[in-house]
Tab-separated table of C-alpha atoms and ligand atoms in Angstrom:
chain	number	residue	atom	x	y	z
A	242	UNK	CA	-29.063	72.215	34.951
A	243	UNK	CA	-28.738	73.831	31.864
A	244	UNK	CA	-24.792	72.516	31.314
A	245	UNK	CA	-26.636	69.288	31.848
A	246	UNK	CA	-29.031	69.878	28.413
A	247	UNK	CA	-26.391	70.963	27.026
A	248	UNK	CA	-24.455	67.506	27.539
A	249	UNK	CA	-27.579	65.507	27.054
A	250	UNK	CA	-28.224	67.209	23.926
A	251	UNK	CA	-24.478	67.218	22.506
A	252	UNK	CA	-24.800	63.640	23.130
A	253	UNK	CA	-27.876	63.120	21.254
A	254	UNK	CA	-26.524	64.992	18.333
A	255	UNK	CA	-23.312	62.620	18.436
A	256	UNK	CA	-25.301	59.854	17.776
A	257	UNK	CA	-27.246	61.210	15.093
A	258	UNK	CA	-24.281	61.626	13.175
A	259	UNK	CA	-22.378	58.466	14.200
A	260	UNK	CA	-25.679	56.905	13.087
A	261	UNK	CA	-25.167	58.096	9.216
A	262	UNK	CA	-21.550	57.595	9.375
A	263	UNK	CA	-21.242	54.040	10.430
A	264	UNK	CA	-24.307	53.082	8.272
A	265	UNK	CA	-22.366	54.760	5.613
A	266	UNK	CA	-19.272	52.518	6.292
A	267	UNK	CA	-20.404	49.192	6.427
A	268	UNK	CA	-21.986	49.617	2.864
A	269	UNK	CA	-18.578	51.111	1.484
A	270	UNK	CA	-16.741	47.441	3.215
A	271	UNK	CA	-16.072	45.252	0.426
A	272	UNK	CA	-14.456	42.360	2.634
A	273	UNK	CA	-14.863	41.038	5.985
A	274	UNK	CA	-11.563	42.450	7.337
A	275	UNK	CA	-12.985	46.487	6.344
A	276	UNK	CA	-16.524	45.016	7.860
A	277	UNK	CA	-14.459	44.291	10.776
A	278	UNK	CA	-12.479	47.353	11.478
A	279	UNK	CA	-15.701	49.351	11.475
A	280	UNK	CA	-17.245	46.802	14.162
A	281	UNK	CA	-14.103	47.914	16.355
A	282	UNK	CA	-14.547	51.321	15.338
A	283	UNK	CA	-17.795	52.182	16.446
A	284	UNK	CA	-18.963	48.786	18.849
A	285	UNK	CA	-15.690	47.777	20.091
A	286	UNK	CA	-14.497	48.108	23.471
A	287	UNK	CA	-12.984	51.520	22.523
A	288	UNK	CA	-15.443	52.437	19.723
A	289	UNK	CA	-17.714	55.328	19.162
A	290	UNK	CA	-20.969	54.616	20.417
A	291	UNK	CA	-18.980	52.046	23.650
A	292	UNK	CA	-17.334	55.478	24.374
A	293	UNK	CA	-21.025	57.552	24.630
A	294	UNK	CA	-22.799	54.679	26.922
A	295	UNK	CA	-19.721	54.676	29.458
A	296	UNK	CA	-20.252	58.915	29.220
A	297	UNK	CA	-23.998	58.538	30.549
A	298	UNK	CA	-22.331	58.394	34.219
A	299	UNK	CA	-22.019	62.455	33.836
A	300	UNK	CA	-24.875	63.572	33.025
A	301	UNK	CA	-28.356	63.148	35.291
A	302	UNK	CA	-30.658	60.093	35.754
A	303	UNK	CA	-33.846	61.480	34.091
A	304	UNK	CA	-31.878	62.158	31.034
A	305	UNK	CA	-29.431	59.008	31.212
A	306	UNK	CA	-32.273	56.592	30.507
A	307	UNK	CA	-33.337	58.789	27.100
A	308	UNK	CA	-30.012	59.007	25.824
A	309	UNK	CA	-28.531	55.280	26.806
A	310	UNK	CA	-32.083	53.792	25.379
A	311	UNK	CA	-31.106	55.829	22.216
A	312	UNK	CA	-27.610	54.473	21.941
A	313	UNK	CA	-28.814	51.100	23.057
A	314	UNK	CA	-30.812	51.114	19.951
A	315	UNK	CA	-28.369	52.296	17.689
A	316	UNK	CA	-25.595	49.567	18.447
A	317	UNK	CA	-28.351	47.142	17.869
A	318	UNK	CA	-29.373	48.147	14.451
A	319	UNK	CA	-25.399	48.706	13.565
A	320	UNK	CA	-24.794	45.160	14.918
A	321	UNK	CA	-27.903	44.631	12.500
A	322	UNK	CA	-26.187	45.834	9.681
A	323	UNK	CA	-22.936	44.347	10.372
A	324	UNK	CA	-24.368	40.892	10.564
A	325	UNK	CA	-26.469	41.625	7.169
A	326	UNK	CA	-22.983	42.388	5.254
A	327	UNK	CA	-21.181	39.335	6.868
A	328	UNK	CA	-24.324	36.867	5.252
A	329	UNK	CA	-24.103	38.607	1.828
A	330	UNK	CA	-20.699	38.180	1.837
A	331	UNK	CA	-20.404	34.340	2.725
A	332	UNK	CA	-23.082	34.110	-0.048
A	333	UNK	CA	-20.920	35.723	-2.415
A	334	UNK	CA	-18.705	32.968	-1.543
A	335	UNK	CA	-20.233	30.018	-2.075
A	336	UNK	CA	-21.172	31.668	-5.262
A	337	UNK	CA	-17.623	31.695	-6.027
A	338	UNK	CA	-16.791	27.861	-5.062
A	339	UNK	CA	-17.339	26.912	-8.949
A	340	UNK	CA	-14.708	29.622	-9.956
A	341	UNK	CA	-11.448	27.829	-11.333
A	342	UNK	CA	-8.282	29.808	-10.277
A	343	UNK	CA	-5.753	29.383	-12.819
A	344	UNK	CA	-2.688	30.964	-10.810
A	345	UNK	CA	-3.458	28.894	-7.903
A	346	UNK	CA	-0.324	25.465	-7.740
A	347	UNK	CA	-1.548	22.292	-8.769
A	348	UNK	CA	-2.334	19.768	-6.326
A	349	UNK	CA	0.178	16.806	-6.946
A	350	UNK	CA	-1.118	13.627	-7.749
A	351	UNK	CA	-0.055	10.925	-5.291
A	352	UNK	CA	1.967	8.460	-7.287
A	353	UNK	CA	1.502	4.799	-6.313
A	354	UNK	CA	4.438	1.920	-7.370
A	355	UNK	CA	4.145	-1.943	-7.542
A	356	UNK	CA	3.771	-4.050	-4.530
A	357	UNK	CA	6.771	-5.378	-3.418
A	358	UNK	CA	6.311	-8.991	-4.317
A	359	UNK	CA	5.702	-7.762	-8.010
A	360	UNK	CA	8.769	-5.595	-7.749
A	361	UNK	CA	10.406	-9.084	-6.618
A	362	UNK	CA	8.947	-10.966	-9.607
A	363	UNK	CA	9.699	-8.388	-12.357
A	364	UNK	CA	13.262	-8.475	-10.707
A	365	UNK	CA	13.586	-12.071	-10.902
A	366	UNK	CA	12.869	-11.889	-13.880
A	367	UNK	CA	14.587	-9.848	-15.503
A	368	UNK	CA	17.694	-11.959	-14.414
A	369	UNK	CA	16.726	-14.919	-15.665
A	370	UNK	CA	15.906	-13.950	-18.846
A	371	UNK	CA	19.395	-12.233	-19.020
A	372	UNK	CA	21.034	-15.500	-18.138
A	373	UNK	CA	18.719	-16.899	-21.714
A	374	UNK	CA	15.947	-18.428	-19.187
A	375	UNK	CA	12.616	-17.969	-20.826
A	376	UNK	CA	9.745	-16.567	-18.581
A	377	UNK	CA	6.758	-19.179	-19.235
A	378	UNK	CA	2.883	-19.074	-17.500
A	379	UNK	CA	0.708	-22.079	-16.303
A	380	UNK	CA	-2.730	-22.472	-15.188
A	381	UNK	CA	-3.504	-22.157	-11.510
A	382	UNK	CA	-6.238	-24.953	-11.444
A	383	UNK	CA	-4.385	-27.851	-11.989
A	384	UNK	CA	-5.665	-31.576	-12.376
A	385	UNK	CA	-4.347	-34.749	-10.243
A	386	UNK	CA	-2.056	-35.812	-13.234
A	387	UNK	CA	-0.127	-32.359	-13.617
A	388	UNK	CA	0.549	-31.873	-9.899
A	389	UNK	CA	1.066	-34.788	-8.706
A	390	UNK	CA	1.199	-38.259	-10.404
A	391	UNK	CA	3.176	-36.878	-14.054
A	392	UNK	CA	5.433	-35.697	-11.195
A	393	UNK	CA	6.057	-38.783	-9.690
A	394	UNK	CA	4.157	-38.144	-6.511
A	395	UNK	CA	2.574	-41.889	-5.816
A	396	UNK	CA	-0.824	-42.306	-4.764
A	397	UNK	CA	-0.251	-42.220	-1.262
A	398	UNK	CA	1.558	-39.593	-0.837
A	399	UNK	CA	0.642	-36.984	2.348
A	400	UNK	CA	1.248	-34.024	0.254
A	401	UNK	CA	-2.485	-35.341	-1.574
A	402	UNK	CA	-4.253	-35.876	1.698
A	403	UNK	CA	-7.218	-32.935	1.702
A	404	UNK	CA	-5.031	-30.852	4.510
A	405	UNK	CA	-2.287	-29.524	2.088
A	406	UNK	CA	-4.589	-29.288	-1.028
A	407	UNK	CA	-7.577	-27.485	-1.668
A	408	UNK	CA	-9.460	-29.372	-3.924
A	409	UNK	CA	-12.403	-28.230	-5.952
A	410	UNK	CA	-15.525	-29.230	-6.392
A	411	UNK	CA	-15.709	-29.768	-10.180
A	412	UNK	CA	-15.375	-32.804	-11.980
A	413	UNK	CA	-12.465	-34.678	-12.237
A	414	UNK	CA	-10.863	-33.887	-8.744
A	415	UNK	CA	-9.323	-30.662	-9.998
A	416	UNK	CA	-7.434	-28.814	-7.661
A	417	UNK	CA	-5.742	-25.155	-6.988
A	418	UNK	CA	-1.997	-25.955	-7.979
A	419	UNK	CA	0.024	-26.385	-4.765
A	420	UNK	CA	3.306	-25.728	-6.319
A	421	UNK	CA	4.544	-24.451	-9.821
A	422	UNK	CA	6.442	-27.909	-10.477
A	423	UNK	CA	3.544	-29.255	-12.954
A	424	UNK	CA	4.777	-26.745	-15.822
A	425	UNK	CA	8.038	-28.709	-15.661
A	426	UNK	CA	5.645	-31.797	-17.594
A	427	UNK	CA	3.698	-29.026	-19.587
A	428	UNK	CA	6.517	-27.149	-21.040
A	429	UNK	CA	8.431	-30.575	-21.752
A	430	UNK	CA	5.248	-31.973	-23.759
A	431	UNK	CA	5.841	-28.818	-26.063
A	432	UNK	CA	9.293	-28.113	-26.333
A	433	UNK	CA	12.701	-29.735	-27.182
A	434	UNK	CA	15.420	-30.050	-25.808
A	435	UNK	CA	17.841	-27.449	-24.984
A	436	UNK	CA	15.624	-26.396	-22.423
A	437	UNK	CA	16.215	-23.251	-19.923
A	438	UNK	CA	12.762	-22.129	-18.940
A	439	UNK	CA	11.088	-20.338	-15.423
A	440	UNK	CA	7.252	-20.097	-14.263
A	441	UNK	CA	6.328	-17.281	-11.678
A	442	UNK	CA	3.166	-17.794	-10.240
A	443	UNK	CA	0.592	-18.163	-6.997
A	444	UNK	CA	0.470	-21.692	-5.333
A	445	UNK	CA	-1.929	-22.705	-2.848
A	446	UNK	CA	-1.295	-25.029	0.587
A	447	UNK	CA	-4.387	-25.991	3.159
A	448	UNK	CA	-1.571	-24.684	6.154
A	449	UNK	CA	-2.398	-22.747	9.180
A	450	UNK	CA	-0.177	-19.327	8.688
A	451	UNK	CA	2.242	-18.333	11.121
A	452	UNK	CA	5.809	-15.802	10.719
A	453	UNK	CA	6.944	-18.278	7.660
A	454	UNK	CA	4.458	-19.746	6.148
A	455	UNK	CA	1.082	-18.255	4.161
A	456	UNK	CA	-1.683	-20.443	2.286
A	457	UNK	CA	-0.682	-18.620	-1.005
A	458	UNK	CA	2.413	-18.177	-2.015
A	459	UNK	CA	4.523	-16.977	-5.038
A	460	UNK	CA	7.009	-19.130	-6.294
A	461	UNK	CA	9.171	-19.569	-8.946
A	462	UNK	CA	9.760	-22.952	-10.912
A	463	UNK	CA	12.857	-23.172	-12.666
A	464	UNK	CA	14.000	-25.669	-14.893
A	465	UNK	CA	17.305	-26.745	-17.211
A	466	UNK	CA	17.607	-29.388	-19.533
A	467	UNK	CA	20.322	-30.814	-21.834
A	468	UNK	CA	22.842	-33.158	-22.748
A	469	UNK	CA	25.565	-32.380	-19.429
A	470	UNK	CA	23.938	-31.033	-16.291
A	471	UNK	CA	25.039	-31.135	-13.113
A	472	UNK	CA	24.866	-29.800	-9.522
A	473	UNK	CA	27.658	-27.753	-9.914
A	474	UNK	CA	25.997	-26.220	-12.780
A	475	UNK	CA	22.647	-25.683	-10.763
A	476	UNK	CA	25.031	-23.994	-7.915
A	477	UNK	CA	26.952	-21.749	-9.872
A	478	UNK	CA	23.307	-20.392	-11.861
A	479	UNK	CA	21.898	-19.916	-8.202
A	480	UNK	CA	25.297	-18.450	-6.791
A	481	UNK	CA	24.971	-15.914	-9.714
A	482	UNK	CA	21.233	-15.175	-9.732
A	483	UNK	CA	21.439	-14.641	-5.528
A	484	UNK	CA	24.108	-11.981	-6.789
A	485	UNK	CA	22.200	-9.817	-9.253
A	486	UNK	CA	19.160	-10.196	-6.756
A	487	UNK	CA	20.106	-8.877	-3.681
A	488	UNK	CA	23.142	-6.629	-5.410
A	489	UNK	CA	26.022	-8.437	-2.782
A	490	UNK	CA	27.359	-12.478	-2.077
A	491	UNK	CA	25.289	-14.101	-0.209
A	492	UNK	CA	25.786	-17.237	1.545
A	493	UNK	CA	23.904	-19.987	1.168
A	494	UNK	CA	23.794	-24.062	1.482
A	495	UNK	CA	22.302	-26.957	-0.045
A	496	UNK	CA	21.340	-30.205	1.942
A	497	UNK	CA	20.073	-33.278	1.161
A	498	UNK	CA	16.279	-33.413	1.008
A	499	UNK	CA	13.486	-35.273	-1.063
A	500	UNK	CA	11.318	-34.664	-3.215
A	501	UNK	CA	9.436	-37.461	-5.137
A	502	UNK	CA	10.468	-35.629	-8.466
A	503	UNK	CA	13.790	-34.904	-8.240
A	504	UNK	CA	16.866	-37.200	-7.677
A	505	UNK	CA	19.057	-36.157	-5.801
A	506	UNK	CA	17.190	-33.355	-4.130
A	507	UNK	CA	18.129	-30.551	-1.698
A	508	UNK	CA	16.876	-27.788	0.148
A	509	UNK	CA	18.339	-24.263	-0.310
A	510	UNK	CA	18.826	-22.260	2.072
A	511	UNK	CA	20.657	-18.321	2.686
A	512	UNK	CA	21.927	-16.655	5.526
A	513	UNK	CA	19.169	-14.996	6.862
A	514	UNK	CA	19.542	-11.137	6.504
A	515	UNK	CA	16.816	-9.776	8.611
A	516	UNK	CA	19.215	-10.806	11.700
A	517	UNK	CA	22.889	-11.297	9.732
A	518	UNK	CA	22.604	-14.930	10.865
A	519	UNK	CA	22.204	-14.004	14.587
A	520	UNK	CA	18.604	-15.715	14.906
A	521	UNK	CA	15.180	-14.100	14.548
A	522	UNK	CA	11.140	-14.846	14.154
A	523	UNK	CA	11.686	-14.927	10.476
A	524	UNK	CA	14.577	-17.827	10.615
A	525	UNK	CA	13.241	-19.403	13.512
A	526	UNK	CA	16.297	-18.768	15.529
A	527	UNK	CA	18.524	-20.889	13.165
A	528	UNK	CA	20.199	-17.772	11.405
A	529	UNK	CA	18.954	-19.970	8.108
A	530	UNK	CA	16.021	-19.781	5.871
A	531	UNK	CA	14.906	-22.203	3.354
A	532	UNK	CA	14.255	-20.472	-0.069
A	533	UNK	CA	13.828	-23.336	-2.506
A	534	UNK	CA	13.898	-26.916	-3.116
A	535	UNK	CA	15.200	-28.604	-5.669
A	536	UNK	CA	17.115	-31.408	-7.140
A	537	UNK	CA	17.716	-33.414	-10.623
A	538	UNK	CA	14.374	-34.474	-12.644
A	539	UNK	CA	13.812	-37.755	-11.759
A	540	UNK	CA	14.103	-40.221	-14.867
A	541	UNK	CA	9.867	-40.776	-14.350
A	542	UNK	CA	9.436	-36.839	-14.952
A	543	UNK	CA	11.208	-36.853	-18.131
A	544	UNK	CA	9.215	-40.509	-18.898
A	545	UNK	CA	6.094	-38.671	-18.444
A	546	UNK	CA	6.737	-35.935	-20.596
A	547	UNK	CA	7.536	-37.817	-23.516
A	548	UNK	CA	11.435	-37.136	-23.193
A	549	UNK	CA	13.904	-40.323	-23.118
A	550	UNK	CA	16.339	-39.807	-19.627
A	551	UNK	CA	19.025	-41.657	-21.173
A	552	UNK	CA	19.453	-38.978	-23.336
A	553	UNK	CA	18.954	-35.454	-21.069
A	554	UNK	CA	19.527	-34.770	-17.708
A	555	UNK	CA	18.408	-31.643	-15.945
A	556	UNK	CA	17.325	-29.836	-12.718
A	557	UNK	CA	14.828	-27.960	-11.630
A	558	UNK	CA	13.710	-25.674	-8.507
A	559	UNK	CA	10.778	-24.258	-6.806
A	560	UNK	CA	12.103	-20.595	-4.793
A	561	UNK	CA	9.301	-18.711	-2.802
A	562	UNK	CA	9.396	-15.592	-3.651
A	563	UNK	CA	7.257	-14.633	-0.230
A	564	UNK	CA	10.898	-15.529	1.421
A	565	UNK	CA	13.129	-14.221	-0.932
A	566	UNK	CA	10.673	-10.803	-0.383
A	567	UNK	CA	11.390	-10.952	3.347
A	568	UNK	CA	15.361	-11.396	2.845
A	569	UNK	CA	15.474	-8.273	0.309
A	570	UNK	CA	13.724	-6.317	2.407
A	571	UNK	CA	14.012	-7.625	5.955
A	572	UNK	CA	10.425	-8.321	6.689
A	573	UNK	CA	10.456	-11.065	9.844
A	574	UNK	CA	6.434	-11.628	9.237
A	575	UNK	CA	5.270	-13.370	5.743
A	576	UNK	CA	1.758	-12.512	6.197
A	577	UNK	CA	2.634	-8.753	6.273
A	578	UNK	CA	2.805	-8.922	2.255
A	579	UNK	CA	-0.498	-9.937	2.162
A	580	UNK	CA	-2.293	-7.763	4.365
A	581	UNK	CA	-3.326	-4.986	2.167
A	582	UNK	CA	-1.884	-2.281	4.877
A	583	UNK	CA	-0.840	0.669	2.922
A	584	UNK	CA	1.448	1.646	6.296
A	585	UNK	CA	3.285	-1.481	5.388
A	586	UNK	CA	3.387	-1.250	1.079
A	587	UNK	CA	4.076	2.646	1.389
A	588	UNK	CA	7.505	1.894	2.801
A	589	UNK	CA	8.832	0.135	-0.487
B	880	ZN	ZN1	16.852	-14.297	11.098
């Protein structure tokens, strides 16, 4: 009985001091790590005051409920004082968020880069003007007489009828340009004569969209003018400008086609390079895709721009730069470039 006090009492005393040491410790922890090691130390499965309760099974029942109440309420007001520290740290903290830690890296800045039918432009471009083109702008709201009937397009024409071109509802039937060809009449009213000029810019069609075709495109009106133009001449500019573009020969075709402002006119048209020519969506299975149209300015264009076709001769074309897009960079759906999905832009 009396080794049993003795326990009890040795016990008691344990705590007592295990009381003022842990208390002591958890205000000395100046992190969360130290706050932890003294929860293992003294709660944890092998700690102090763990270690006492599992030691009430020696000594007897009377005195097991005093002591184990006792170290009950001790691991409660160390758990207590544990969880105390832990909130005044996190508030410490959030204190701290506004701090500006000059050794920490810098956070790189994601760098964006042009979308890739303005990379297609620029590079256009830029090889024009090296071949003594000049790079010339035109309105985008056009009127009946630039876009169609200065450009020899007669009254009846389809290409007028309301389901290729969107017309406007302001006076004077104006209309969103549906190709770049009316800054061929512009640019003659205000300039002589050697002529070498081109016009980037957004056209509009009333189409329905599929792999090939989009209601706005980008094209590219070129046009030549002087004393001895030919074809050949048109080919071998073409031949050289398909070079610099896509950096290798390419082959490519003309064929007879018509346009009311051109005479002769033919369509253009490459190997297509998304498939090498083996067939695809983007070249309809043909292993061809049409790039441009073009042809020699009729003698009414040059009439209608105040410039006498007995004296000049010269040709013009229209490319879409949409297609020539898709060729660079082997895209076999045209409405991808529009679509504003950065999965798709991020790639270029
Ligand atoms: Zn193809």
């Amino acid at each position: 009985m009396q080794l049993n006090n003795k326990r009890m009492e040795q016990l008691k005393s344990d705590l007592k001091s295990l009381k003022v040491e842990a208390k002591l410790e958890i205000e000395k922890a100046e992190d969360l790590a130290k706050l932890n090691q003294v929860f293992k130390k003294y709660l944890g499965k092998e700690g102090e005051i763990t270690r006492v309760l599992r030691s009430l099974g020696s000594i007897p029942k009377q005195n097991r409920m005093k002591v184990g109440r006792e170290a009950n309420e001790l691991k409660n007001f160390l758990e207590k004082k544990i969880e105390e520290k832990k909130s005044s740290f996190v508030k410490t903290m959030e204190n701290r968020k506004d701090w500006l830690d000059v050794t920490l890296p810098g956070k790189k800045p994601v760098l964006g880069h042009l979308h890739p039918l303005t990379q297609v432009r620029k590079k256009t471009e830029e090889i024009f003007q090296m071949m003594g083109f000049s790079v010339v702008e035109g309105p985008e709201i056009e009127n009946e007489w630039y876009n169609f009937d200065a450009l020899n397009i007669p009254k009846d024409h389809p290409a007028r009828d309301l389901w290729d071109t969107f017309y406007l509802k302001l006076k004077d039937r104006q209309l969103l340009r549906t190709h770049t060809s009316p800054n061929q009449v512009r640019y003659m009213e205000k300039h002589q004569p050697p002529l070498r000029m081109i016009v980037p810019g957004n056209v509009f069609r009333h189409e329905a969209t599929d792999f090939r075709h989009e209601f706005q495109l980008f094209q590219v009106e070129g046009l030549m003018v002087d004393k001895d133009i030919s074809v050949p001449n048109f080919k071998a500019i073409i031949g050289e400008f398909f070079r610099r573009f896509f950096e290798k020969e390419v082959q490519f075709r003309l064929r007879p086609d018509f346009f009311p402002f051109t005479e002769p006119s033919f369509d253009i048209s490459m190997t297509c390079l998304v498939c090498k020519g083996r067939g695809c969506s983007a070249c309809k299975k043909t292993g061809w895709l049409e790039v441009a149209g073009a042809g020699m300015v009729h003698p009414n264009v040059f009439k209608n721009s105040g410039l006498d076709p007995k004296e000049w001769k010269g040709w013009a074309f229209g490319f879409g730069l949409d297609r020539l897009a898709m060729m660079k960079y082997k895209i076999n759906d045209i409405r991808l470039l529009r679509s504003g999905d950065l999965r798709f832009l991020q790639q270029f």
